[in-house]
Amino acid sequence: MLSLKKYLTEGLLQFTILLSLIGVRVDVDTYLTSQLPPLREIILGPSSAYTQTQFHNLRNTLDGYGIHPKSIDLDNYFTARRLLSQVRALDRFQVPTTEVNAWLVHRDPEGSVSGSQPSSGLALESSSGLQDVTGPDNGVRESETEQGFSEDLEDLGAVAPPVSGDLTKEDIDLIDILWRQDIDLGAGREIFDYSHRQKEQDVDKELQDGAEQEDTWPGEGAEALARNLLVDGETGESFPAQFPADISSITEAVPSESEPPGLQNNLLSPLLTGTESPFDLEQQWQDLMSIMEMQAMEVNTSTSEILYNAPPGDPLSTNYSLAPNTPINQNVSLHQASLGGCSQDFSLFSPEVESLPVAGSSTLLPLAPSNSTSLNSTFGSTNLAGLFFPPQLNGTANDTAGPELPDPLGGLLDEAMLDEISLMDLAIEEGFNPVQASQLEEEFDSDSGLSLDSSHSPSSLSSPEGSSSSSSSSSSSSSSSSSSSSASSSASSSFSEEGAVGYSSDSETLDLEEAEGAVGYQPEYSKFCRMSYQDPSQLSCLPYLEHVGHNHTYNMAPSALDSADLPPPSTVKKGSKEKQADFLDKQMSRDEHRARAMKIPFTNDKIINLPVEEFNELLSKYQLSEAQLSLIRDIRRRGKNKMAAQNCRKRKLDTILNLERDVEDLQRDKARLLQEKVEFLRSLRQMKQKVQSLYQEVFGRLRDENGRPYSPSQYALQYAGDGSVLLIPRTLADQQARRQERKPKDRRK
DNA sequence: CTAGCATGTCATTGT
DNA sequence: TAACAATGACATGCT
């Protein structure tokens, strides 16, 4: 199936590429949607399920990773994989590459070379560069999910150098021009065809056109482009072929002049979260497209070889007018900005991203604080710094609060803020990982953001819960956590009790219930097969017990029981009877064998499940030897203990599952609380800022008896407990601040 | 052949 | 105290 899919996909893509190269535009999506639903599914993978399947299939082919044959954990497995990919999608550029490739394929025939070419190259380079930088930075990438991609990157690095000048086909000269422009701009060809290279090893044997590809790298690259157009290199996710249309329209909207260096990079970075999310890939793509369109129309400035080697802060400071409030760290390179921010920063995805269509020039802002590993630096880069840190300590004091204006609130605010920051850092260290943090920040910055509860924490995802419910279905069906175990166990135990109270038919239902509980097949099977099993052996001598069976066949497959049951004993030949007997012997437990050997006149089932009184009564009816009695007692003890062990294990499992669920709930709560905390911190920040501005305003208007303003270095406003404000000398204010600092510390001790 | 797993069994403890 | 449930520990068989 996999090979078929791959073959179809690759073949179709190749065909499309060829058509595109000769100027025929092919809208694959049309064909797929209208004619070949199966193909569409194969190639496009419209649903997340398909995406997952593709993903795993691809993974299997890429690195041989396979799913364990046991399918119990499939749900969790898929969910975990999907979640991992989601989370890690934050620091990856995958779709942009695809997008640009697609554009190239469709753009070439039109002959417009210069206009959008830089943008494509930039996008590609930025994506690859980001990937490269991201790889080592993110520990999460160590997981299997990322291995394939890392390999891709390695391949990308190891790919043969660009073979510019090897052109052998005239009809793709134009493409080569484009590519060389990209190279001039810093984008290597290998960037474009690495995915092809990677796939080439798998596919070329089937494609039979390896020679052509090797001779002409542009064709090869274009093919790779077209492949990327539809099938993602890493996850196997497929993208609708209509993207090229959108992209071409977008690129047409881009001014012919090159774009500012940071634009592409920055433009794409906010999309990272959305583009790879398998939830609604197409929708997100459209969002992406709209954003890109807006940016492309708004920004029409200079070119961009700086994209990769951009001087730190250059794009930020030169091409964009930054809002005074926006956190900008000009020491941050673009690479780091996009990457580090994704993985580590709270404010990478700040409201500016959300409002990007409105203010496209501010899209770079979120990138700024990427170097900061804590809120400390992030805050420090804002004009709030004056509030949070004493001016004398904050070298990058903001404009509003000059160094000559000491902060009277410094003592209180600083400590409070530092505590908060340390708490935040602690929270991060405690497991609220940077990705979560950044997403959390993003979320509370934008109301429309994904809910942390539903997407950020793997354990807190709603879908995983749904899938994990399969594993915990038993627990979920049995009411709440602590009571569930007892409930589930009481289900089986109650049956046994019922069976014990009233025997005869009840005991049979008891068996059936147990059997059902143990393996989950229909009780009738065991019931009947027990009877037939007993026939040939001891029941022949004790025909009146024929209707009584034992329940030690609970783990027998129903089909086997059924087949053993079906042939009527009278019509079966002796050979088959012997076989049946052997089969019976094999199916019988040790105690049953012993009981048979000891000529115990009743079944183990009775021995085990009869109430004590009836059991004793039964024993009294027969003249049994001491050995027989001992064996019967052992059988009863072992049988009861066996059921008890089963119940115990079931209970244990339920407990574990419930604990697992509780952990998930707690993690969800933790994430929610952290989110609330961030929101509180934010509001606190705003309030402090307000207070600070008010303070400055009031202080600035104060005049001494001579009409001169008070020096902020000598005087400070002191807030009294009754709400009044006093103007006191700075030294006094500092002393009071120190006292207030000490007090809480002393309390802590 | 070994590891891991499921299940049975025993010993012990608590009810 | 008898009966039994619960459970840890170990044995056994299977994959």
Tab-separated table of N, CA and C (backbone and C1' of nucleotides) in Angstrom, chain A residues 554 637-638 641 646 649, chain B residues 5 7-11:
chain	number	residue	atom	x	y	z
A	554	TYR	N	-12.002	-19.829	30.515
A	554	TYR	CA	-12.378	-18.441	30.283
A	554	TYR	C	-11.452	-17.746	29.311
A	637	ARG	N	-9.370	-23.306	47.062
A	637	ARG	CA	-8.512	-22.189	47.456
A	637	ARG	C	-7.843	-21.549	46.248
A	638	ARG	N	-7.274	-22.423	45.425
A	638	ARG	CA	-6.587	-21.870	44.253
A	638	ARG	C	-7.554	-21.170	43.316
A	641	ASN	N	-8.497	-17.928	44.735
A	641	ASN	CA	-7.355	-17.020	44.668
A	641	ASN	C	-7.080	-16.573	43.245
A	646	GLN	N	-7.108	-12.156	39.551
A	646	GLN	CA	-7.590	-11.454	38.358
A	646	GLN	C	-8.223	-10.128	38.736
A	649	ARG	N	-5.580	-7.668	39.748
A	649	ARG	CA	-4.848	-7.074	38.623
A	649	ARG	C	-5.712	-6.092	37.847
B	5	DC	P	6.488	-5.554	29.236
B	5	DC	O5'	5.300	-6.621	29.202
B	5	DC	C5'	4.819	-7.069	27.938
B	5	DC	C4'	3.932	-8.274	28.131
B	5	DC	C3'	2.927	-8.133	29.274
B	5	DC	O3'	1.612	-8.181	28.760
B	5	DC	C1'	4.020	-10.249	29.310
B	7	DT	P	-4.231	-12.461	30.880
B	7	DT	O5'	-3.919	-13.691	31.853
B	7	DT	C5'	-3.546	-14.936	31.288
B	7	DT	C4'	-3.014	-15.852	32.359
B	7	DT	C3'	-3.885	-15.937	33.608
B	7	DT	O3'	-4.444	-17.250	33.683
B	7	DT	C1'	-1.568	-15.821	34.119
B	8	DG	P	-5.406	-17.619	34.831
B	8	DG	O5'	-4.415	-18.458	35.768
B	8	DG	C5'	-3.653	-19.492	35.178
B	8	DG	C4'	-2.721	-20.114	36.206
B	8	DG	C3'	-3.382	-20.469	37.544
B	8	DG	O3'	-2.909	-21.737	37.974
B	8	DG	C1'	-1.547	-19.010	37.911
B	9	DT	P	-3.584	-22.454	39.202
B	9	DT	O5'	-2.543	-22.118	40.364
B	9	DT	C5'	-1.204	-22.512	40.207
B	9	DT	C4'	-0.358	-22.032	41.374
B	9	DT	C3'	-1.000	-22.238	42.743
B	9	DT	O3'	-0.153	-23.055	43.528
B	9	DT	C1'	-0.098	-20.056	42.532
B	10	DC	P	-0.658	-23.566	44.955
B	10	DC	O5'	0.236	-22.649	45.924
B	10	DC	C5'	1.623	-22.513	45.645
B	10	DC	C4'	2.242	-21.504	46.598
B	10	DC	C3'	1.752	-21.595	48.037
B	10	DC	O3'	2.854	-21.555	48.919
B	10	DC	C1'	1.505	-19.392	47.220
B	11	DA	P	2.633	-21.872	50.458
B	11	DA	O5'	2.872	-20.433	51.101
B	11	DA	C5'	3.969	-19.656	50.648
B	11	DA	C4'	3.960	-18.289	51.318
B	11	DA	C3'	3.483	-18.292	52.771
B	11	DA	O3'	4.296	-17.433	53.546
B	11	DA	C1'	2.089	-16.870	51.468
